[in-house]
Amino acid sequence: MIGPLLVGVYVFVLAMFVGWQVITRVPPTLHTPLMSGSNAISGISIVGALVIAGTASDTLMTVLGVAAVAMATINVVGGFLVTDRMLKMFHRRPSGDRPEA
Amino acid sequence: MSSSLFQLAYLLSAVLFIVGLQKLSSPETARGGNAIASLGMLIAIVATLLGEHLVSFEWIVIGAILGSAIGLIMAQSVPMTAMPQMVAVFNGFGGGASALVAIADFLELAKRASGLEVAHGVSIVAGVLIGGVTLSGSFVAFGKLQGLVTEKPVTYPLQKTSNFILLIAMLAAGTWLSLSAPAGGVDVFYFLIGASLLLGVLVVIPIGGADMPVVIALLNSYSGLAASAAGFVLENMSLIISGALVGASGLILTGIMCRGMNRSLANVLFGAFGGGGGPQAASGGGPGGERTAREINAESAAMMLAYARQVVVVPGYGLAVAQAQHKLRELGDLLGRKGVTVKYAIHPVAGRMPGHMNVLLAEANVPYDQLYEIEDVNPEMADTDVALVVGANDVVNPAARDDPTSPIAGMPIVEVDRARQCIVLKRSLNPGFAGVDNPLFYLPNNSMLFGDAADSLGALVREVKEL
């Protein structure tokens, strides 16, 4: 059997490959929303931040926890909202005055 | 039993992130994809709140309210031109949160004076190092883009050497921490935190403003890797997977930006490019006095555009600076109604971050199916009647293709010089970011329409309407 660290390494390497495959298919026109959206996803460290803030036993841990939760939440909330705001703006030409593709 | 249920919830959130990113492969499904990814995040948060044996929630609520309010206000109020700065700030917070997760984990262990496994120690050190560099580096990048810190590369003697020594010291401290019990290592650990923050500042200040797109893409990647490192610290697969996805995304974008400028990543990071003073600034063709650039007025330019069959517009960052995107779209629409085929050629480094120009044009209601990548539009250049360059310079400089001694030699360009006619809207004949003279301006098939981009486009719109 392999230990938890090695499992993590396996998962990390395979996820990098999946990421590579998926993201090379994103067209250049969407690269800015891709950055802000993937940025929101990297706010997943909110999971760790919640654990610190929710189990803090002294002042230092509480401060670290609140700061981590706040930073991660800015990342998550701001990232997804601004991505949506951008993606809302992308429109095709009204079909009618579109010549050939 | 129930713990595996929560693990499955984390897995579901990772799957939703991947599906969400997959839907970014087309503008039609992208918005739904973003919603799916945010659902994945919600599931991960709920799983954590219910499954991780948390004892108190009041501090979580305070942090979450604070973060949500700031995130909401920033996301709603940021102008599209300032998007690079904002993504930089978000990168920084993401890296900072991951670093704090690693820091808290270490301090908790140190308090209990329990031994540190080597693997766990390495994860903590990696989290602090990458997260810290991401946090401070992103804020320097923000400062440069926002104009709070000088855009010029900041250089001093022995810069690379001293950065390298700092990095070696950090790695030594990290190795020592990983191999020894944490109880005695708190001081060394604080050194590591401070040094990571310092290194982030030191590696970004020597990079010029024009290279910030690369830096932001790279920091984007780091913010993902920092989340992965935090995942190793907590042994949480969801963090490891999500961080790896973002890490891959940032690396791909970094590569695209570097290719767009034909520069290696090492050259961008250590080259201190765009100082404006370098030896290359003076070179590039003979003295300007021998060559003459032909000037054109708005009336004749409008005539050329309106009677063309195909017009290729090349927007550059100057367009955004002049806030002239809407005027450009108006001109494009007018020409379209006169039967002119209008295409927009988007150079990868046309904006200030990957895909920035596309967002700026989308905001001005330019349909995205009128936007073309340079490899698609260059073969059509010979059949293009008029190429209209607005606020772009280096990305249309034929010297990049023809002159191997040019500082921008080999950079892919939009080959507007191969169009039948080319019109450049520009304030003056001054060189662009790279400080390189542009021979395009003196070609026989090129004309200059001098003035502010918004004014010139306004004049073109008026003239085309009168035809």
XYZ file of C-alpha atoms in Angstrom:
568
model
C 0.000 0.000 0.000
C 1.128 3.547 -0.531
C 1.053 6.294 2.071
C -1.155 9.408 2.002
C 1.654 11.608 0.695
C 2.196 9.396 -2.321
C -1.548 9.243 -2.977
C -1.486 13.034 -2.939
C 1.382 13.115 -5.427
C -0.482 10.708 -7.733
C -3.596 12.852 -7.575
C -1.604 16.053 -8.128
C 0.198 14.768 -11.224
C -2.949 13.337 -12.782
C -4.884 16.541 -12.039
C -2.137 18.578 -13.748
C -2.636 16.448 -16.879
C -6.408 16.858 -16.756
C -5.947 20.601 -16.279
C -3.551 20.769 -19.209
C -5.978 18.928 -21.508
C -9.017 20.942 -20.474
C -7.385 24.341 -20.496
C -5.594 24.071 -23.838
C -9.113 23.920 -25.337
C -10.080 27.316 -23.957
C -10.006 29.820 -26.856
C -7.797 32.933 -26.461
C -10.883 35.136 -26.465
C -11.793 33.691 -23.038
C -8.352 33.799 -21.455
C -9.142 36.683 -19.106
C -12.307 35.020 -17.720
C -10.287 31.804 -17.525
C -7.755 33.544 -15.314
C -10.303 35.140 -13.013
C -12.391 31.953 -12.903
C -9.465 29.642 -12.188
C -8.356 32.197 -9.627
C -11.694 31.774 -7.873
C -11.111 28.006 -7.913
C -7.727 28.466 -6.232
C -9.750 30.024 -3.410
C -10.485 26.395 -2.483
C -7.971 26.960 0.291
C -11.050 28.380 2.044
C -11.564 24.775 3.135
C -8.373 24.959 5.214
C -9.165 28.507 6.352
C -12.552 27.424 7.738
C -10.895 24.666 9.760
C -8.397 27.096 11.341
C -11.039 29.683 12.187
C -13.472 27.038 13.436
C -11.068 25.204 15.742
C -8.876 28.104 16.943
C -8.021 27.780 20.625
C -6.086 31.008 21.179
C -5.917 34.580 19.919
C -3.125 34.028 17.407
C -4.956 31.153 15.739
C -8.180 33.140 15.698
C -6.479 36.077 13.978
C -4.820 33.775 11.442
C -8.107 31.981 10.868
C -10.188 35.104 10.330
C -7.553 36.556 8.002
C -7.404 33.315 6.012
C -11.191 33.058 5.743
C -11.466 36.702 4.667
C -8.724 36.404 2.023
C -10.088 33.152 0.617
C -13.643 34.536 0.551
C -12.534 37.650 -1.344
C -10.898 35.325 -3.839
C -13.921 33.031 -4.207
C -16.736 35.600 -4.172
C -14.899 38.268 -6.140
C -13.461 35.762 -8.628
C -16.716 34.057 -9.575
C -18.701 37.321 -9.699
C -16.251 39.205 -11.871
C -15.963 36.209 -14.208
C -19.721 36.150 -14.580
C -19.750 39.900 -15.194
C -17.274 39.461 -18.043
C -18.881 36.396 -19.599
C -22.245 38.197 -19.694
C -20.731 40.647 -22.190
C -19.722 38.112 -24.832
C -22.192 38.125 -27.723
C -22.278 36.669 -31.216
C -23.333 38.694 -34.200
C -27.128 38.626 -34.523
C -27.750 35.801 -37.043
C -28.932 37.720 -40.060
C -26.035 39.985 -40.762
C -23.568 37.157 -40.335
C -22.028 36.248 -43.702
C -20.377 32.848 -43.655
C -18.540 31.555 -40.601
C -18.651 6.210 7.490
C -19.975 9.738 7.327
C -16.395 10.902 6.874
C -16.230 9.071 3.527
C -19.459 10.813 2.588
C -17.751 14.171 3.095
C -14.722 12.969 1.123
C -17.100 12.132 -1.728
C -18.522 15.646 -1.481
C -14.987 17.025 -1.955
C -14.553 14.745 -4.955
C -17.823 16.026 -6.402
C -16.621 19.618 -6.000
C -13.385 18.805 -7.856
C -15.379 17.165 -10.664
C -17.590 20.249 -10.916
C -14.490 22.464 -11.212
C -13.259 20.353 -14.124
C -16.668 20.387 -15.832
C -16.855 24.151 -15.301
C -13.448 24.700 -16.883
C -14.411 22.397 -19.745
C -17.397 24.611 -20.512
C -15.031 27.561 -20.904
C -14.110 26.063 -24.284
C -16.859 28.153 -25.923
C -18.280 31.587 -25.099
C -21.784 30.120 -25.376
C -21.350 27.638 -22.531
C -18.788 29.585 -20.513
C -21.226 31.397 -18.235
C -22.893 28.132 -17.260
C -19.456 26.664 -16.640
C -18.624 29.435 -14.214
C -21.898 28.772 -12.382
C -21.076 25.043 -12.190
C -17.620 25.790 -10.779
C -19.113 28.088 -8.134
C -21.580 25.322 -7.203
C -18.550 23.059 -6.726
C -17.082 25.634 -4.352
C -20.331 25.851 -2.406
C -20.382 22.059 -1.980
C -16.785 22.046 -0.719
C -17.584 24.810 1.801
C -20.718 23.078 3.081
C -18.858 19.764 3.380
C -16.177 21.498 5.450
C -18.647 23.257 7.731
C -20.560 20.055 8.420
C -17.817 17.466 8.340
C -14.683 18.887 9.916
C -15.771 18.928 13.582
C -15.632 22.705 13.868
C -16.359 24.020 17.331
C -17.052 27.702 16.847
C -18.577 29.548 13.944
C -18.619 33.193 14.985
C -15.125 33.952 13.648
C -15.904 32.126 10.426
C -18.991 34.282 9.956
C -17.014 37.475 10.614
C -14.258 36.525 8.150
C -16.751 35.397 5.534
C -18.870 38.536 5.762
C -15.777 40.717 5.534
C -14.393 38.776 2.554
C -17.720 38.599 0.731
C -18.325 42.315 1.084
C -14.856 43.222 -0.209
C -15.035 40.652 -3.014
C -18.509 41.789 -4.058
C -17.620 45.475 -4.132
C -14.401 44.867 -6.052
C -16.045 42.566 -8.593
C -18.902 44.980 -9.265
C -16.947 48.206 -9.404
C -13.730 47.314 -11.240
C -13.525 48.844 -14.728
C -12.635 46.312 -17.429
C -9.402 48.195 -18.161
C -8.297 47.541 -14.556
C -9.000 43.806 -14.733
C -5.276 42.841 -14.691
C -4.716 44.647 -11.383
C -7.740 43.034 -9.862
C -6.790 39.533 -10.921
C -3.347 40.252 -9.458
C -4.916 41.205 -6.126
C -7.135 38.110 -6.118
C -4.099 35.938 -6.897
C -2.368 37.523 -3.936
C -5.243 36.812 -1.545
C -5.463 33.218 -2.785
C -1.754 32.699 -2.170
C -2.019 34.459 1.182
C -4.884 32.248 2.345
C -2.942 29.110 1.381
C 0.165 30.363 3.190
C -1.894 31.083 6.329
C -3.281 27.543 6.257
C 0.266 26.161 6.240
C 1.422 28.638 8.921
C -1.451 27.808 11.279
C -0.806 24.100 10.833
C 2.853 24.519 11.747
C 2.170 26.690 14.789
C -0.431 24.230 16.034
C 2.112 21.414 15.817
C 4.786 23.560 17.461
C 2.457 24.345 20.348
C 1.866 20.668 20.974
C 5.616 20.092 20.523
C 4.750 17.061 18.461
C 7.228 15.739 15.924
C 6.963 16.710 12.293
C 7.051 14.094 9.589
C 9.399 15.005 6.767
C 6.667 14.858 4.135
C 4.404 17.054 6.221
C 7.227 19.502 6.858
C 7.993 19.772 3.148
C 4.326 20.511 2.429
C 4.231 23.251 5.053
C 7.435 24.854 3.791
C 6.206 24.714 0.190
C 2.883 26.279 1.197
C 4.548 29.142 3.058
C 7.151 29.754 0.369
C 4.866 29.695 -2.688
C 1.972 31.361 -0.895
C 4.154 34.121 0.538
C 5.833 34.894 -2.789
C 2.420 34.935 -4.482
C 0.976 37.317 -1.897
C 3.681 39.982 -1.932
C 4.601 39.537 -5.625
C 0.967 40.030 -6.638
C 0.696 43.232 -4.673
C 3.833 44.622 -6.338
C 2.346 43.655 -9.725
C -0.871 45.413 -8.697
C 1.113 48.504 -7.726
C 2.924 48.565 -11.066
C -0.271 48.161 -13.094
C -2.139 50.719 -11.016
C 0.725 53.204 -11.346
C 1.466 53.237 -7.590
C 4.914 51.719 -8.114
C 7.146 52.693 -11.016
C 6.441 50.670 -14.152
C 10.120 50.760 -15.035
C 12.282 47.826 -14.019
C 13.969 48.518 -10.688
C 17.510 47.227 -10.858
C 20.551 47.450 -8.603
C 23.980 45.795 -8.522
C 24.166 42.102 -7.617
C 20.368 41.865 -7.813
C 20.199 38.326 -9.149
C 23.001 37.169 -6.861
C 21.346 38.531 -3.726
C 17.949 37.079 -4.702
C 19.633 33.753 -5.304
C 21.371 33.843 -1.920
C 18.051 34.657 -0.247
C 16.401 31.701 -2.000
C 19.225 29.368 -0.930
C 18.899 30.572 2.666
C 15.152 29.929 2.513
C 15.616 26.436 1.124
C 18.194 25.690 3.813
C 15.813 26.926 6.515
C 12.997 24.905 4.955
C 15.084 21.748 4.856
C 16.149 22.201 8.459
C 12.516 22.709 9.531
C 11.347 19.642 7.635
C 14.006 17.444 9.216
C 13.728 18.651 12.816
C 10.975 18.867 15.410
C 8.976 22.106 15.143
C 9.283 22.937 18.836
C 12.676 24.533 18.379
C 12.045 25.934 14.948
C 9.533 28.712 15.420
C 12.126 31.482 14.944
C 13.414 29.861 11.791
C 9.836 29.501 10.652
C 9.190 33.215 11.128
C 12.329 33.911 9.116
C 10.916 31.739 6.342
C 7.636 33.676 6.305
C 9.390 37.048 6.190
C 11.871 35.900 3.569
C 9.066 34.558 1.323
C 7.286 37.906 1.428
C 10.549 39.737 0.739
C 11.435 37.430 -2.158
C 8.037 38.053 -3.785
C 8.761 41.802 -3.803
C 12.343 41.400 -4.999
C 11.537 39.137 -7.949
C 8.727 41.340 -9.317
C 10.253 44.840 -9.013
C 12.886 44.274 -11.753
C 10.158 43.391 -14.269
C 8.887 46.168 -16.548
C 5.226 47.178 -16.812
C 4.861 45.776 -20.332
C 5.837 42.320 -19.069
C 3.232 42.286 -16.299
C 0.869 40.010 -18.317
C 3.445 37.233 -18.031
C 3.960 37.901 -14.337
C 0.248 37.827 -13.593
C -0.186 34.552 -15.469
C 2.739 33.080 -13.560
C 1.418 34.295 -10.200
C -1.946 32.802 -11.195
C -0.161 29.487 -11.528
C 1.587 29.969 -8.164
C -1.705 30.700 -6.401
C -2.877 27.281 -7.629
C 0.321 25.540 -6.566
C 0.062 27.199 -3.140
C -3.472 25.775 -2.795
C -2.103 22.347 -3.760
C 0.614 22.664 -1.121
C -2.060 23.534 1.457
C -3.885 20.417 0.257
C -0.799 18.320 1.020
C -0.604 19.914 4.471
C -4.232 19.035 5.219
C -4.187 15.810 3.171
C -7.258 17.121 1.369
C -7.512 15.818 -2.210
C -9.950 18.528 -3.281
C -7.345 21.212 -2.613
C -4.649 19.205 -4.363
C -6.788 18.695 -7.487
C -8.123 22.255 -7.690
C -4.702 23.732 -7.094
C -3.210 21.552 -9.835
C -5.903 22.677 -12.302
C -5.151 26.327 -11.621
C -1.414 25.650 -11.667
C -1.712 24.092 -15.128
C -3.905 26.934 -16.353
C -1.462 29.596 -15.227
C 1.470 27.759 -16.802
C -0.316 27.460 -20.153
C -1.162 31.162 -20.165
C 2.391 32.066 -19.163
C 3.661 30.072 -22.143
C 1.203 31.746 -24.520
C 2.228 35.211 -23.337
C 5.937 34.417 -23.690
C 5.416 33.080 -27.235
C 3.395 36.209 -28.047
C 6.513 38.251 -27.328
C 9.008 35.628 -28.545
C 10.787 35.787 -25.211
C 11.762 33.028 -22.850
C 10.335 33.048 -19.355
C 13.866 33.513 -18.004
C 14.294 36.579 -20.198
C 11.032 38.083 -18.942
C 11.870 37.402 -15.283
C 15.506 38.465 -15.332
C 15.836 40.621 -18.468
C 14.617 43.944 -16.968
C 13.100 44.659 -20.377
C 11.457 47.931 -21.371
C 13.601 50.272 -19.334
C 13.444 52.721 -22.208
C 17.142 53.441 -21.792
C 18.830 50.341 -23.188
C 21.335 50.440 -26.015
C 18.684 49.273 -28.485
C 16.600 52.417 -28.088
C 18.875 54.382 -30.352
C 19.215 51.785 -33.117
C 16.649 50.591 -35.655
C 16.990 52.092 -39.090
C 18.537 55.306 -40.297
C 17.867 58.772 -38.935
C 14.193 59.709 -38.965
C 14.812 62.812 -41.059
C 15.545 60.851 -44.243
C 12.235 59.065 -44.227
C 8.846 60.636 -44.404
C 5.613 59.269 -43.046
C 2.592 60.148 -45.167
C -0.176 61.902 -43.283
C -3.830 61.402 -44.120
C -6.938 63.272 -42.998
C -10.110 61.730 -41.621
C -12.071 62.395 -44.819
C -9.725 60.453 -47.111
C -9.297 57.696 -44.521
C -13.069 57.330 -44.236
C -13.281 57.080 -48.020
C -10.699 54.293 -48.110
C -12.477 52.380 -45.366
C -15.997 52.754 -46.739
C -15.108 51.557 -50.237
C -13.033 48.606 -49.045
C -14.169 45.025 -49.381
C -12.356 43.856 -46.285
C -10.980 45.881 -43.377
C -8.831 44.347 -40.647
C -8.736 46.373 -37.427
C -5.733 45.921 -35.128
C -6.529 47.288 -31.665
C -3.791 47.881 -29.110
C -3.705 48.981 -25.528
C -3.685 52.631 -26.642
C -7.311 52.084 -27.666
C -8.224 51.198 -24.102
C -6.191 54.083 -22.686
C -8.165 56.479 -24.896
C -11.425 54.713 -23.885
C -12.249 54.536 -27.594
C -13.597 50.948 -27.790
C -17.183 52.143 -28.243
C -16.256 54.558 -31.028
C -14.356 51.741 -32.741
C -17.364 49.424 -32.541
C -19.575 52.196 -33.958
C -17.188 52.582 -36.892
C -17.102 48.809 -37.394
C -20.906 48.608 -37.415
C -21.206 51.495 -39.904
C -18.722 49.852 -42.243
C -20.511 46.509 -41.856
C -23.773 48.129 -42.946
C -22.008 49.469 -46.029
C -21.107 45.882 -46.944
C -17.512 45.970 -45.749
C -16.268 42.788 -44.060
C -14.733 43.944 -40.772
C -12.400 41.661 -38.836
C -10.546 42.436 -35.628
C -7.052 40.953 -35.346
C -6.188 40.324 -31.694
C -2.524 39.892 -30.855
C -1.935 37.760 -27.735
C -0.237 40.682 -25.983
C -2.597 43.389 -27.267
C -3.930 44.057 -23.766
C -2.440 43.964 -20.324
C -3.263 40.333 -19.554
C -4.121 37.246 -21.612
C -7.392 37.861 -23.489
C -7.730 41.387 -22.087
C -8.425 43.055 -25.449
C -11.206 40.544 -26.162
C -12.945 41.519 -22.922
C -12.552 45.234 -23.663
C -14.107 44.762 -27.106
C -16.854 42.510 -25.720
C -17.701 45.302 -23.294
C -18.088 47.621 -26.286
C -20.469 45.059 -27.838
C -18.134 43.857 -30.576
C -19.386 40.332 -31.399
C -16.746 37.765 -30.438
C -17.045 35.965 -33.786
C -15.523 39.049 -35.441
C -12.340 38.631 -33.396
C -9.531 36.670 -35.036
C -6.204 35.317 -33.869
C -3.184 36.479 -35.825
C -2.436 33.097 -37.396
C -5.957 33.127 -38.901
C -5.875 36.686 -40.159
C -2.295 36.966 -41.459
C -2.869 34.674 -44.481
C -5.738 36.999 -45.495
C -3.679 40.163 -45.314
C -2.820 40.253 -49.024
C -6.569 40.252 -49.777
C -7.290 42.953 -47.251
C -7.935 46.410 -48.670
C -7.315 48.416 -45.523
C -5.643 47.523 -42.256
C -6.614 49.972 -39.511
C -4.173 50.099 -36.589
C -5.570 51.767 -33.473
C -3.286 52.351 -30.513
C -1.004 49.424 -31.355
C 2.652 49.695 -32.293
C 5.102 46.905 -31.509
C 2.626 44.165 -32.489
C 2.512 45.516 -36.065
C 6.223 46.299 -36.384
C 7.579 44.530 -39.508
C 11.104 44.797 -38.067
C 10.178 41.904 -35.758
C 9.908 39.746 -38.881
C 12.533 41.305 -41.164
C 15.333 42.617 -38.981
C 17.145 39.915 -37.004
C 19.017 42.575 -35.011
C 15.827 44.217 -33.753
C 15.216 43.841 -30.007
C 11.781 42.433 -30.813
C 13.070 40.130 -33.624
C 10.992 36.972 -33.967
C 7.971 38.319 -32.100
C 4.825 37.289 -33.982
C 3.157 40.322 -35.584
C -0.023 41.223 -37.382
C 1.320 41.697 -40.914
C -0.525 44.908 -41.689
C 2.276 45.949 -44.053
C 1.047 43.225 -46.439
C -2.422 44.765 -46.729
C -3.039 46.961 -49.785
C -3.322 50.033 -47.605
C -2.604 50.573 -43.968
C -3.831 53.422 -41.769
C -2.250 53.959 -38.356
C -4.115 56.025 -35.755
C -1.518 57.381 -33.382
C -0.632 60.522 -31.468
C 2.888 60.812 -32.847
C 5.678 58.781 -34.400
C 7.088 57.939 -30.962
C 8.121 54.337 -30.361
C 6.065 51.992 -28.166
C 6.752 49.978 -25.017
C 9.818 48.221 -26.367
C 11.393 51.545 -27.357
C 11.839 50.294 -30.931
C 11.426 52.406 -34.058
C 8.650 51.197 -36.360
C 9.542 51.142 -40.106
C 5.870 50.486 -40.919
C 5.160 54.196 -40.551
C 7.433 55.014 -43.517
C 6.184 52.385 -45.974
C 4.582 53.666 -49.205
C 1.281 51.861 -48.507
C 0.989 53.305 -45.020
C -0.653 56.560 -43.900
C -0.762 58.149 -40.480
C -3.895 59.682 -38.979
C -2.456 61.677 -36.096
C -4.393 62.484 -32.937
C -6.083 60.986 -29.909
C -7.634 57.620 -30.819
C -11.104 58.577 -29.552
C -11.105 61.881 -31.490
C -9.816 60.276 -34.686
C -12.349 57.440 -34.534
C -15.107 59.988 -33.854
C -14.043 61.930 -36.944
C -13.974 58.721 -39.017
C -17.500 57.823 -37.852
C -18.772 61.294 -38.887
C -17.083 61.127 -42.274
C -18.279 57.609 -43.048
C -21.852 58.642 -42.137
C -21.686 61.486 -44.649
C -20.617 59.284 -47.548
